[in-house]
Every structure is written in C-alpha cells, then in structure tokens.
Amino acid sequence: NEVGGFLSGIKTGSMFPVPELAVFIQIKDEDGMDALLQKLFAQAPMVPWQEDYYQGTRIHYVALPFGDDLQPAYAYIHDDFVLAVSRRTIKQALDVLEDKKKSLRELPEFKRMDFELTRPNVAVQFFQVDGFAQEIRDVVTWADQWTQQKEAQIISSDCQQKSFSLSLQNASSSRDMNRPTLKRRRQEKEFVPL
C-alpha cells in the first residue's frame, strides 16, 4: 500500500493563497472507491461535479468561483486515487508521468540527496528548502499587501464617514444661520419705525 502527496507551490495571485497540493493513495478497488464517493457526494447535492479529460485520464472537479487555483479535483491514475486542490495540479502530475525529465528523480537537488530514497521505503520526505522558503516569502508578501489594502480601506471609510458627518454639520449650521431666531423675530416685531 502506498500513500503520498506533494506540494509543488503556493499560488498567491488569487483572493487568498492556495497551495498546489495533492495526496494519493493506492487502491485496489476503483468501483468501491466510486461507491464511497457517491455516498459522500449525495450528502452535498448542490455541489456540481464536472468532468475533464487530460491525456486520456478522466478528472472530476468542482468549479468554484475563485478561479482555476481552487477547483477541488480527483482522478484515478494507474492504481492511485489522487485528490488535489485543483485539477491543474492533477494535470501537472500527469505531465510528469509523460515527461520523466519533470520528475523529482531528475532534480539535481534530489540526485545529490538520493540515498536510495527511490527504492522501496517505509517513509520518504523531500523538501527543496530554498524553493519552500521563497513560497513562504511570497505568502508573507501577499499577506502584507492584503493588510495594507484593508488598512487603506478602513482609513478611506473613516475619512468618508467624517467627511459626511462634517457636511451634515455644515449644512445644519448654515440652515440655522439663515433661519431667524425667536429672539430676532420678536425684536423685528417690536421694531416700530419713527
């Protein structure tokens, strides 16, 4: 039995950061897995699952209003059930199967570190620390920009409210200045020309 996953990056161009994440599990019974999924999907009938075909593989996905970065998807690739944050991530996995030059084994960093990691193992993890650190920097930059935008919106909203409040006060005071006061009215009535 195999279980695994990969994180190939973090997209920061959307409304919020979205990891390019996929997990896979080796299965023996695709029909049984489909039956389990149908039971789960029946609990959320409003979720419209769609299908796409890529390199002869059927990809099931949900088109959410957040763009291509967040489209939960799954597919059967060989003996594996693959679940991903987006169908693009599944397509990337299929691309690697077609072009071995894109595989982890071909990365120079992995080749330097491969102490029989590609042989049968109980658990293997590989991180490209420099790449992962850059992804984290991108997320922090996104968070900083988002925070600055929200602060600017709050300041703008406060200024608009103060401006509106001042204009109401000014309108009220100018109406009061143009309106004769009760005392002035009395004086005008008592005034008798000689």
Short mmCIF file of N, CA and C in Angstrom, two decimals:
data_model
loop_
_atom_site.label_atom_id
_atom_site.label_comp_id
_atom_site.label_asym_id
_atom_site.label_seq_id
_atom_site.Cartn_x
_atom_site.Cartn_y
_atom_site.Cartn_z
N ASN A 1 0.84 -1.19 0.00
CA ASN A 1 0.00 0.00 0.00
C ASN A 1 0.87 1.24 0.00
N GLU A 2 0.48 2.18 -0.81
CA GLU A 2 1.21 3.45 -0.88
C GLU A 2 0.29 4.60 -0.55
N VAL A 3 0.83 5.54 0.18
CA VAL A 3 0.15 6.81 0.45
C VAL A 3 1.20 7.87 0.27
N GLY A 4 0.84 8.96 -0.36
CA GLY A 4 1.82 10.02 -0.56
C GLY A 4 1.16 11.33 -0.91
N GLY A 5 1.97 12.27 -1.23
CA GLY A 5 1.46 13.57 -1.60
C GLY A 5 2.59 14.47 -2.04
N PHE A 6 2.21 15.61 -2.57
CA PHE A 6 3.22 16.60 -2.93
C PHE A 6 2.63 17.99 -2.86
N LEU A 7 3.49 18.91 -2.56
CA LEU A 7 3.18 20.34 -2.56
C LEU A 7 4.15 20.96 -3.55
N SER A 8 3.61 21.39 -4.69
CA SER A 8 4.51 21.91 -5.73
C SER A 8 4.61 23.42 -5.74
N GLY A 9 3.86 24.08 -4.88
CA GLY A 9 3.94 25.53 -4.81
C GLY A 9 2.74 26.10 -4.09
N ILE A 10 2.72 27.42 -3.98
CA ILE A 10 1.60 28.13 -3.38
C ILE A 10 1.27 29.30 -4.30
N LYS A 11 0.06 29.30 -4.83
CA LYS A 11 -0.39 30.38 -5.73
C LYS A 11 -0.87 31.55 -4.88
N THR A 12 -0.32 32.73 -5.14
CA THR A 12 -0.71 33.91 -4.37
C THR A 12 -1.40 34.96 -5.24
N GLY A 13 -1.80 34.60 -6.44
CA GLY A 13 -2.43 35.57 -7.34
C GLY A 13 -3.94 35.65 -7.21
N SER A 14 -4.51 34.87 -6.31
CA SER A 14 -5.97 34.84 -6.15
C SER A 14 -6.40 35.71 -4.98
N MET A 15 -7.64 35.49 -4.56
CA MET A 15 -8.17 36.22 -3.40
C MET A 15 -7.39 35.87 -2.13
N PHE A 16 -6.83 34.67 -2.08
CA PHE A 16 -6.06 34.20 -0.93
C PHE A 16 -5.08 33.15 -1.43
N PRO A 17 -4.00 32.89 -0.67
CA PRO A 17 -3.02 31.90 -1.11
C PRO A 17 -3.63 30.50 -1.19
N VAL A 18 -3.30 29.78 -2.25
CA VAL A 18 -3.82 28.43 -2.46
C VAL A 18 -2.64 27.49 -2.71
N PRO A 19 -2.50 26.46 -1.88
CA PRO A 19 -1.40 25.52 -2.10
C PRO A 19 -1.69 24.62 -3.31
N GLU A 20 -0.66 24.33 -4.07
CA GLU A 20 -0.77 23.35 -5.15
C GLU A 20 -0.44 22.00 -4.52
N LEU A 21 -1.45 21.40 -3.95
CA LEU A 21 -1.30 20.22 -3.10
C LEU A 21 -2.10 19.06 -3.64
N ALA A 22 -1.51 17.88 -3.59
CA ALA A 22 -2.22 16.66 -3.96
C ALA A 22 -1.80 15.54 -3.02
N VAL A 23 -2.74 14.67 -2.73
CA VAL A 23 -2.45 13.46 -1.95
C VAL A 23 -2.92 12.27 -2.78
N PHE A 24 -2.26 11.15 -2.60
CA PHE A 24 -2.67 9.96 -3.34
C PHE A 24 -2.60 8.75 -2.43
N ILE A 25 -3.44 7.80 -2.76
CA ILE A 25 -3.46 6.54 -2.03
C ILE A 25 -3.67 5.42 -3.03
N GLN A 26 -2.88 4.39 -2.87
CA GLN A 26 -3.01 3.24 -3.75
C GLN A 26 -4.29 2.49 -3.38
N ILE A 27 -5.09 2.20 -4.39
CA ILE A 27 -6.34 1.47 -4.13
C ILE A 27 -6.40 0.23 -5.00
N LYS A 28 -7.13 -0.74 -4.52
CA LYS A 28 -7.28 -1.99 -5.27
C LYS A 28 -8.64 -2.04 -5.98
N ASP A 29 -9.62 -1.28 -5.45
CA ASP A 29 -10.98 -1.38 -5.94
C ASP A 29 -11.52 0.00 -6.32
N GLU A 30 -11.37 0.34 -7.58
CA GLU A 30 -11.84 1.65 -8.06
C GLU A 30 -13.36 1.76 -7.93
N ASP A 31 -14.08 0.67 -8.21
CA ASP A 31 -15.54 0.69 -8.10
C ASP A 31 -15.98 0.94 -6.66
N GLY A 32 -15.30 0.32 -5.70
CA GLY A 32 -15.61 0.54 -4.29
C GLY A 32 -15.36 1.98 -3.87
N MET A 33 -14.28 2.56 -4.38
CA MET A 33 -13.97 3.96 -4.09
C MET A 33 -15.03 4.86 -4.70
N ASP A 34 -15.48 4.56 -5.92
CA ASP A 34 -16.54 5.34 -6.56
C ASP A 34 -17.83 5.27 -5.73
N ALA A 35 -18.16 4.10 -5.21
CA ALA A 35 -19.37 3.95 -4.39
C ALA A 35 -19.26 4.80 -3.12
N LEU A 36 -18.09 4.80 -2.49
CA LEU A 36 -17.87 5.62 -1.30
C LEU A 36 -18.01 7.11 -1.63
N LEU A 37 -17.43 7.52 -2.74
CA LEU A 37 -17.51 8.92 -3.16
C LEU A 37 -18.96 9.32 -3.46
N GLN A 38 -19.71 8.45 -4.10
CA GLN A 38 -21.10 8.76 -4.41
C GLN A 38 -21.92 8.96 -3.14
N LYS A 39 -21.63 8.18 -2.10
CA LYS A 39 -22.31 8.37 -0.80
C LYS A 39 -21.96 9.74 -0.22
N LEU A 40 -20.69 10.10 -0.31
CA LEU A 40 -20.27 11.41 0.20
C LEU A 40 -20.90 12.55 -0.59
N PHE A 41 -20.92 12.41 -1.91
CA PHE A 41 -21.47 13.46 -2.76
C PHE A 41 -22.98 13.61 -2.58
N ALA A 42 -23.65 12.53 -2.23
CA ALA A 42 -25.10 12.58 -2.01
C ALA A 42 -25.43 13.48 -0.82
N GLN A 43 -24.49 13.64 0.09
CA GLN A 43 -24.71 14.49 1.27
C GLN A 43 -24.59 15.97 0.91
N ALA A 44 -24.02 16.27 -0.24
CA ALA A 44 -23.88 17.66 -0.70
C ALA A 44 -24.36 17.75 -2.15
N PRO A 45 -25.67 17.59 -2.35
CA PRO A 45 -26.17 17.52 -3.74
C PRO A 45 -26.05 18.83 -4.51
N MET A 46 -25.82 19.93 -3.82
CA MET A 46 -25.72 21.22 -4.51
C MET A 46 -24.35 21.44 -5.14
N VAL A 47 -23.40 20.54 -4.86
CA VAL A 47 -22.05 20.67 -5.40
C VAL A 47 -22.02 20.03 -6.79
N PRO A 48 -21.87 20.84 -7.85
CA PRO A 48 -21.90 20.30 -9.21
C PRO A 48 -20.53 19.78 -9.66
N TRP A 49 -20.34 18.47 -9.60
CA TRP A 49 -19.08 17.88 -10.08
C TRP A 49 -19.09 17.87 -11.59
N GLN A 50 -17.95 18.22 -12.16
CA GLN A 50 -17.79 18.24 -13.61
C GLN A 50 -16.67 17.28 -13.98
N GLU A 51 -16.56 17.00 -15.27
CA GLU A 51 -15.51 16.10 -15.75
C GLU A 51 -14.67 16.80 -16.81
N ASP A 52 -13.41 16.43 -16.80
CA ASP A 52 -12.46 16.93 -17.79
C ASP A 52 -11.58 15.74 -18.16
N TYR A 53 -11.09 15.70 -19.36
CA TYR A 53 -10.18 14.64 -19.77
C TYR A 53 -8.84 15.26 -20.12
N TYR A 54 -7.80 14.66 -19.62
CA TYR A 54 -6.45 15.15 -19.90
C TYR A 54 -5.55 13.95 -20.08
N GLN A 55 -4.91 13.87 -21.21
CA GLN A 55 -4.02 12.76 -21.56
C GLN A 55 -4.70 11.41 -21.31
N GLY A 56 -5.97 11.33 -21.67
CA GLY A 56 -6.71 10.08 -21.55
C GLY A 56 -7.21 9.76 -20.15
N THR A 57 -6.98 10.65 -19.20
CA THR A 57 -7.42 10.42 -17.82
C THR A 57 -8.61 11.32 -17.51
N ARG A 58 -9.63 10.73 -16.90
CA ARG A 58 -10.81 11.50 -16.52
C ARG A 58 -10.55 12.16 -15.17
N ILE A 59 -10.77 13.46 -15.14
CA ILE A 59 -10.58 14.25 -13.91
C ILE A 59 -11.95 14.77 -13.49
N HIS A 60 -12.34 14.49 -12.26
CA HIS A 60 -13.57 15.01 -11.68
C HIS A 60 -13.19 16.24 -10.87
N TYR A 61 -13.96 17.32 -11.02
CA TYR A 61 -13.62 18.56 -10.29
C TYR A 61 -14.87 19.39 -10.03
N VAL A 62 -14.71 20.32 -9.10
CA VAL A 62 -15.76 21.28 -8.80
C VAL A 62 -15.24 22.66 -9.20
N ALA A 63 -15.98 23.34 -10.05
CA ALA A 63 -15.61 24.69 -10.47
C ALA A 63 -16.16 25.68 -9.44
N LEU A 64 -15.27 26.24 -8.66
CA LEU A 64 -15.65 27.22 -7.65
C LEU A 64 -15.44 28.63 -8.22
N PRO A 65 -16.07 29.64 -7.64
CA PRO A 65 -15.95 31.00 -8.19
C PRO A 65 -14.61 31.67 -7.89
N PHE A 66 -13.63 30.92 -7.40
CA PHE A 66 -12.34 31.52 -7.05
C PHE A 66 -11.30 31.36 -8.15
N GLY A 67 -11.69 30.84 -9.31
CA GLY A 67 -10.75 30.68 -10.41
C GLY A 67 -10.14 29.29 -10.44
N ASP A 68 -9.19 29.12 -11.35
CA ASP A 68 -8.58 27.81 -11.58
C ASP A 68 -7.70 27.33 -10.42
N ASP A 69 -7.26 28.24 -9.56
CA ASP A 69 -6.37 27.86 -8.47
C ASP A 69 -7.05 26.97 -7.43
N LEU A 70 -8.36 27.12 -7.30
CA LEU A 70 -9.10 26.35 -6.30
C LEU A 70 -10.28 25.66 -6.97
N GLN A 71 -10.00 24.45 -7.45
CA GLN A 71 -11.01 23.59 -8.06
C GLN A 71 -10.78 22.18 -7.54
N PRO A 72 -11.33 21.84 -6.37
CA PRO A 72 -11.10 20.51 -5.83
C PRO A 72 -11.33 19.45 -6.90
N ALA A 73 -10.39 18.50 -6.97
CA ALA A 73 -10.44 17.52 -8.05
C ALA A 73 -9.91 16.16 -7.59
N TYR A 74 -10.35 15.15 -8.31
CA TYR A 74 -9.78 13.82 -8.08
C TYR A 74 -9.73 13.07 -9.39
N ALA A 75 -8.86 12.08 -9.41
CA ALA A 75 -8.70 11.24 -10.60
C ALA A 75 -8.09 9.91 -10.18
N TYR A 76 -8.23 8.94 -11.04
CA TYR A 76 -7.57 7.66 -10.86
C TYR A 76 -6.40 7.62 -11.83
N ILE A 77 -5.21 7.53 -11.29
CA ILE A 77 -4.00 7.46 -12.12
C ILE A 77 -3.31 6.15 -11.79
N HIS A 78 -3.32 5.25 -12.75
CA HIS A 78 -2.84 3.88 -12.56
C HIS A 78 -3.59 3.26 -11.38
N ASP A 79 -2.89 2.85 -10.34
CA ASP A 79 -3.55 2.23 -9.18
C ASP A 79 -3.79 3.23 -8.05
N ASP A 80 -3.65 4.51 -8.33
CA ASP A 80 -3.76 5.51 -7.27
C ASP A 80 -5.02 6.37 -7.43
N PHE A 81 -5.62 6.67 -6.29
CA PHE A 81 -6.68 7.67 -6.21
C PHE A 81 -5.97 8.96 -5.83
N VAL A 82 -6.07 9.98 -6.66
CA VAL A 82 -5.38 11.25 -6.43
C VAL A 82 -6.42 12.33 -6.15
N LEU A 83 -6.25 13.01 -5.03
CA LEU A 83 -7.13 14.10 -4.62
C LEU A 83 -6.28 15.36 -4.55
N ALA A 84 -6.74 16.42 -5.22
CA ALA A 84 -5.94 17.65 -5.30
C ALA A 84 -6.79 18.89 -5.06
N VAL A 85 -6.11 19.96 -4.72
CA VAL A 85 -6.76 21.25 -4.50
C VAL A 85 -7.29 21.81 -5.82
N SER A 86 -6.62 21.48 -6.93
CA SER A 86 -7.09 21.95 -8.23
C SER A 86 -6.85 20.89 -9.29
N ARG A 87 -7.62 20.96 -10.35
CA ARG A 87 -7.40 19.99 -11.44
C ARG A 87 -6.08 20.27 -12.15
N ARG A 88 -5.63 21.53 -12.10
CA ARG A 88 -4.32 21.85 -12.70
C ARG A 88 -3.21 21.03 -12.04
N THR A 89 -3.32 20.81 -10.72
CA THR A 89 -2.31 20.04 -10.01
C THR A 89 -2.32 18.58 -10.48
N ILE A 90 -3.50 18.05 -10.74
CA ILE A 90 -3.58 16.68 -11.28
C ILE A 90 -2.97 16.64 -12.68
N LYS A 91 -3.24 17.66 -13.47
CA LYS A 91 -2.65 17.72 -14.81
C LYS A 91 -1.12 17.78 -14.74
N GLN A 92 -0.59 18.51 -13.74
CA GLN A 92 0.86 18.56 -13.56
C GLN A 92 1.41 17.16 -13.25
N ALA A 93 0.69 16.42 -12.41
CA ALA A 93 1.13 15.06 -12.08
C ALA A 93 1.12 14.18 -13.33
N LEU A 94 0.10 14.33 -14.17
CA LEU A 94 0.05 13.56 -15.41
C LEU A 94 1.17 13.97 -16.36
N ASP A 95 1.51 15.25 -16.38
CA ASP A 95 2.63 15.72 -17.21
C ASP A 95 3.94 15.06 -16.80
N VAL A 96 4.13 14.90 -15.50
CA VAL A 96 5.36 14.26 -15.00
C VAL A 96 5.42 12.80 -15.44
N LEU A 97 4.28 12.13 -15.44
CA LEU A 97 4.25 10.74 -15.91
C LEU A 97 4.61 10.63 -17.39
N GLU A 98 4.23 11.63 -18.16
CA GLU A 98 4.52 11.64 -19.60
C GLU A 98 5.96 12.06 -19.89
N ASP A 99 6.49 12.99 -19.11
CA ASP A 99 7.83 13.52 -19.34
C ASP A 99 8.66 13.31 -18.09
N LYS A 100 9.43 12.25 -18.06
CA LYS A 100 10.22 11.88 -16.87
C LYS A 100 11.24 12.94 -16.48
N LYS A 101 11.58 13.85 -17.42
CA LYS A 101 12.53 14.92 -17.11
C LYS A 101 11.97 15.87 -16.05
N LYS A 102 10.63 15.87 -15.88
CA LYS A 102 9.98 16.75 -14.91
C LYS A 102 9.85 16.09 -13.54
N SER A 103 10.30 14.85 -13.43
CA SER A 103 10.09 14.12 -12.17
C SER A 103 11.08 14.54 -11.09
N LEU A 104 10.73 14.23 -9.88
CA LEU A 104 11.56 14.52 -8.72
C LEU A 104 12.94 13.88 -8.86
N ARG A 105 12.97 12.70 -9.40
CA ARG A 105 14.26 11.98 -9.56
C ARG A 105 15.25 12.74 -10.44
N GLU A 106 14.75 13.59 -11.31
CA GLU A 106 15.63 14.32 -12.23
C GLU A 106 16.13 15.64 -11.68
N LEU A 107 15.60 16.09 -10.55
CA LEU A 107 16.08 17.34 -9.96
C LEU A 107 17.51 17.17 -9.46
N PRO A 108 18.41 18.09 -9.79
CA PRO A 108 19.79 17.98 -9.30
C PRO A 108 19.86 17.91 -7.77
N GLU A 109 18.99 18.67 -7.09
CA GLU A 109 18.99 18.66 -5.62
C GLU A 109 18.64 17.27 -5.10
N PHE A 110 17.68 16.61 -5.75
CA PHE A 110 17.28 15.28 -5.31
C PHE A 110 18.37 14.26 -5.61
N LYS A 111 18.99 14.39 -6.76
CA LYS A 111 20.06 13.46 -7.13
C LYS A 111 21.22 13.52 -6.14
N ARG A 112 21.53 14.73 -5.65
CA ARG A 112 22.60 14.86 -4.66
C ARG A 112 22.22 14.19 -3.34
N MET A 113 20.92 14.19 -3.01
CA MET A 113 20.46 13.69 -1.72
C MET A 113 19.95 12.25 -1.77
N ASP A 114 19.83 11.66 -2.94
CA ASP A 114 19.18 10.36 -3.08
C ASP A 114 20.05 9.24 -2.49
N PHE A 115 19.84 8.97 -1.22
CA PHE A 115 20.50 7.85 -0.56
C PHE A 115 19.54 6.67 -0.59
N GLU A 116 19.31 6.15 -1.78
CA GLU A 116 18.39 5.04 -2.00
C GLU A 116 16.95 5.40 -1.64
N LEU A 117 16.59 6.67 -1.79
CA LEU A 117 15.23 7.10 -1.48
C LEU A 117 14.23 6.61 -2.52
N THR A 118 14.71 6.26 -3.72
CA THR A 118 13.80 5.82 -4.75
C THR A 118 13.51 4.32 -4.67
N ARG A 119 14.16 3.63 -3.77
CA ARG A 119 13.87 2.20 -3.56
C ARG A 119 12.70 2.06 -2.60
N PRO A 120 12.14 0.87 -2.46
CA PRO A 120 11.03 0.69 -1.50
C PRO A 120 11.44 1.16 -0.10
N ASN A 121 10.60 1.99 0.49
CA ASN A 121 10.85 2.56 1.80
C ASN A 121 9.56 2.60 2.60
N VAL A 122 9.70 2.81 3.89
CA VAL A 122 8.53 2.98 4.74
C VAL A 122 8.03 4.42 4.66
N ALA A 123 8.93 5.38 4.72
CA ALA A 123 8.54 6.79 4.65
C ALA A 123 9.69 7.59 4.05
N VAL A 124 9.34 8.47 3.12
CA VAL A 124 10.33 9.33 2.49
C VAL A 124 9.74 10.73 2.41
N GLN A 125 10.55 11.71 2.75
CA GLN A 125 10.15 13.11 2.59
C GLN A 125 11.30 13.86 1.94
N PHE A 126 10.96 14.75 1.05
CA PHE A 126 11.97 15.57 0.38
C PHE A 126 11.44 16.99 0.28
N PHE A 127 12.22 17.93 0.74
CA PHE A 127 11.86 19.35 0.67
C PHE A 127 12.96 20.09 -0.06
N GLN A 128 12.57 20.98 -0.93
CA GLN A 128 13.51 21.93 -1.50
C GLN A 128 13.40 23.17 -0.62
N VAL A 129 14.28 23.26 0.34
CA VAL A 129 14.18 24.31 1.36
C VAL A 129 14.22 25.70 0.73
N ASP A 130 15.10 25.92 -0.23
CA ASP A 130 15.17 27.25 -0.85
C ASP A 130 13.88 27.59 -1.58
N GLY A 131 13.33 26.63 -2.31
CA GLY A 131 12.05 26.86 -3.01
C GLY A 131 10.90 27.07 -2.04
N PHE A 132 10.88 26.27 -0.98
CA PHE A 132 9.82 26.39 0.02
C PHE A 132 9.93 27.73 0.73
N ALA A 133 11.15 28.16 1.04
CA ALA A 133 11.35 29.46 1.70
C ALA A 133 10.85 30.59 0.81
N GLN A 134 11.08 30.48 -0.51
CA GLN A 134 10.59 31.51 -1.44
C GLN A 134 9.06 31.52 -1.45
N GLU A 135 8.45 30.35 -1.42
CA GLU A 135 6.97 30.29 -1.39
C GLU A 135 6.44 30.97 -0.12
N ILE A 136 7.09 30.74 1.00
CA ILE A 136 6.68 31.36 2.27
C ILE A 136 6.84 32.88 2.18
N ARG A 137 7.96 33.33 1.58
CA ARG A 137 8.16 34.78 1.39
C ARG A 137 7.03 35.37 0.54
N ASP A 138 6.63 34.64 -0.51
CA ASP A 138 5.54 35.12 -1.37
C ASP A 138 4.23 35.22 -0.59
N VAL A 139 3.97 34.25 0.27
CA VAL A 139 2.75 34.28 1.08
C VAL A 139 2.80 35.46 2.05
N VAL A 140 3.96 35.69 2.67
CA VAL A 140 4.10 36.81 3.60
C VAL A 140 3.93 38.14 2.86
N THR A 141 4.48 38.25 1.66
CA THR A 141 4.31 39.46 0.84
C THR A 141 2.84 39.66 0.52
N TRP A 142 2.15 38.58 0.12
CA TRP A 142 0.72 38.67 -0.17
C TRP A 142 -0.03 39.15 1.08
N ALA A 143 0.28 38.58 2.24
CA ALA A 143 -0.40 38.95 3.49
C ALA A 143 -0.15 40.42 3.83
N ASP A 144 1.08 40.88 3.61
CA ASP A 144 1.41 42.28 3.87
C ASP A 144 0.61 43.21 2.95
N GLN A 145 0.55 42.87 1.66
CA GLN A 145 -0.21 43.69 0.71
C GLN A 145 -1.70 43.68 1.06
N TRP A 146 -2.22 42.52 1.44
CA TRP A 146 -3.62 42.41 1.81
C TRP A 146 -3.91 43.28 3.03
N THR A 147 -3.01 43.23 4.02
CA THR A 147 -3.18 44.03 5.23
C THR A 147 -3.16 45.52 4.90
N GLN A 148 -2.23 45.94 4.04
CA GLN A 148 -2.15 47.34 3.64
C GLN A 148 -3.43 47.78 2.92
N GLN A 149 -3.97 46.92 2.06
CA GLN A 149 -5.22 47.26 1.36
C GLN A 149 -6.37 47.42 2.35
N LYS A 150 -6.45 46.50 3.31
CA LYS A 150 -7.53 46.58 4.30
C LYS A 150 -7.39 47.83 5.15
N GLU A 151 -6.16 48.17 5.55
CA GLU A 151 -5.94 49.39 6.32
C GLU A 151 -6.34 50.62 5.52
N ALA A 152 -5.98 50.63 4.24
CA ALA A 152 -6.34 51.76 3.38
C ALA A 152 -7.86 51.86 3.23
N GLN A 153 -8.53 50.72 3.13
CA GLN A 153 -9.99 50.73 3.03
C GLN A 153 -10.62 51.27 4.32
N ILE A 154 -10.08 50.87 5.46
CA ILE A 154 -10.60 51.34 6.75
C ILE A 154 -10.39 52.84 6.88
N ILE A 155 -9.18 53.31 6.54
CA ILE A 155 -8.88 54.74 6.61
C ILE A 155 -9.80 55.51 5.66
N SER A 156 -9.96 55.01 4.45
CA SER A 156 -10.82 55.66 3.47
C SER A 156 -12.27 55.71 3.97
N SER A 157 -12.72 54.61 4.54
CA SER A 157 -14.09 54.55 5.07
C SER A 157 -14.26 55.53 6.23
N ASP A 158 -13.26 55.59 7.13
CA ASP A 158 -13.31 56.55 8.24
C ASP A 158 -13.34 57.98 7.73
N CYS A 159 -12.51 58.28 6.73
CA CYS A 159 -12.47 59.64 6.16
C CYS A 159 -13.80 59.99 5.51
N GLN A 160 -14.40 59.06 4.80
CA GLN A 160 -15.68 59.30 4.17
C GLN A 160 -16.76 59.56 5.22
N GLN A 161 -16.73 58.77 6.31
CA GLN A 161 -17.72 58.97 7.37
C GLN A 161 -17.54 60.32 8.03
N LYS A 162 -16.28 60.71 8.31
CA LYS A 162 -16.02 62.02 8.92
C LYS A 162 -16.42 63.13 7.98
N SER A 163 -16.11 62.98 6.70
CA SER A 163 -16.47 63.99 5.71
C SER A 163 -17.99 64.13 5.63
N PHE A 164 -18.70 63.02 5.62
CA PHE A 164 -20.15 63.04 5.57
C PHE A 164 -20.72 63.70 6.83
N SER A 165 -20.13 63.35 7.97
CA SER A 165 -20.58 63.93 9.24
C SER A 165 -20.35 65.45 9.25
N LEU A 166 -19.17 65.88 8.76
CA LEU A 166 -18.88 67.32 8.69
C LEU A 166 -19.83 68.04 7.75
N SER A 167 -20.12 67.43 6.62
CA SER A 167 -21.01 68.08 5.67
C SER A 167 -22.42 68.18 6.25
N LEU A 168 -22.85 67.19 7.03
CA LEU A 168 -24.15 67.29 7.70
C LEU A 168 -24.13 68.41 8.73
N GLN A 169 -23.04 68.52 9.48
CA GLN A 169 -22.93 69.59 10.47
C GLN A 169 -22.93 70.95 9.80
N ASN A 170 -22.16 71.07 8.71
CA ASN A 170 -22.10 72.35 7.99
C ASN A 170 -23.47 72.72 7.42
N ALA A 171 -24.16 71.74 6.86
CA ALA A 171 -25.49 72.00 6.31
C ALA A 171 -26.44 72.43 7.41
N SER A 172 -26.34 71.78 8.54
CA SER A 172 -27.21 72.10 9.67
C SER A 172 -26.91 73.51 10.20
N SER A 173 -25.64 73.85 10.34
CA SER A 173 -25.28 75.18 10.87
C SER A 173 -25.62 76.28 9.88
N SER A 174 -25.48 76.03 8.57
CA SER A 174 -25.82 77.07 7.60
C SER A 174 -27.33 77.27 7.56
N ARG A 175 -28.11 76.23 7.76
CA ARG A 175 -29.56 76.39 7.83
C ARG A 175 -29.93 77.21 9.06
N ASP A 176 -29.25 76.92 10.17
CA ASP A 176 -29.52 77.66 11.40
C ASP A 176 -29.17 79.14 11.25
N MET A 177 -28.10 79.44 10.53
CA MET A 177 -27.70 80.83 10.36
C MET A 177 -28.71 81.59 9.50
N ASN A 178 -29.30 80.92 8.52
CA ASN A 178 -30.26 81.56 7.64
C ASN A 178 -31.65 81.64 8.26
N ARG A 179 -31.90 80.85 9.28
CA ARG A 179 -33.20 80.84 9.93
C ARG A 179 -33.22 81.90 11.03
N PRO A 180 -34.19 82.80 11.05
CA PRO A 180 -34.23 83.81 12.12
C PRO A 180 -34.53 83.15 13.46
N THR A 181 -33.83 83.57 14.45
CA THR A 181 -34.06 83.03 15.79
C THR A 181 -35.31 83.65 16.37
N LEU A 182 -35.85 83.02 17.38
CA LEU A 182 -37.07 83.50 18.03
C LEU A 182 -36.85 84.90 18.60
N LYS A 183 -35.68 85.14 19.23
CA LYS A 183 -35.38 86.45 19.81
C LYS A 183 -35.34 87.51 18.72
N ARG A 184 -34.70 87.21 17.57
CA ARG A 184 -34.61 88.17 16.49
C ARG A 184 -35.99 88.46 15.91
N ARG A 185 -36.84 87.45 15.83
CA ARG A 185 -38.20 87.66 15.34
C ARG A 185 -38.96 88.62 16.25
N ARG A 186 -38.82 88.44 17.55
CA ARG A 186 -39.51 89.32 18.48
C ARG A 186 -39.03 90.76 18.32
N GLN A 187 -37.73 90.90 18.18
CA GLN A 187 -37.18 92.25 18.03
C GLN A 187 -37.71 92.88 16.75
N GLU A 188 -37.83 92.08 15.68
CA GLU A 188 -38.33 92.62 14.43
C GLU A 188 -39.79 93.04 14.58
N LYS A 189 -40.57 92.28 15.35
CA LYS A 189 -41.99 92.63 15.54
C LYS A 189 -42.12 93.89 16.40
N GLU A 190 -41.24 94.04 17.38
CA GLU A 190 -41.34 95.18 18.29
C GLU A 190 -40.80 96.46 17.65
N PHE A 191 -40.06 96.30 16.61
CA PHE A 191 -39.48 97.48 15.97
C PHE A 191 -40.58 98.30 15.31
N VAL A 192 -40.64 99.50 15.71
CA VAL A 192 -41.64 100.40 15.13
C VAL A 192 -40.88 101.56 14.49
N PRO A 193 -41.03 101.76 13.23
CA PRO A 193 -40.31 102.86 12.59
C PRO A 193 -40.87 104.21 13.05
N LEU A 194 -40.07 105.22 13.22
CA LEU A 194 -40.47 106.56 13.66
C LEU A 194 -40.97 107.41 12.56
#
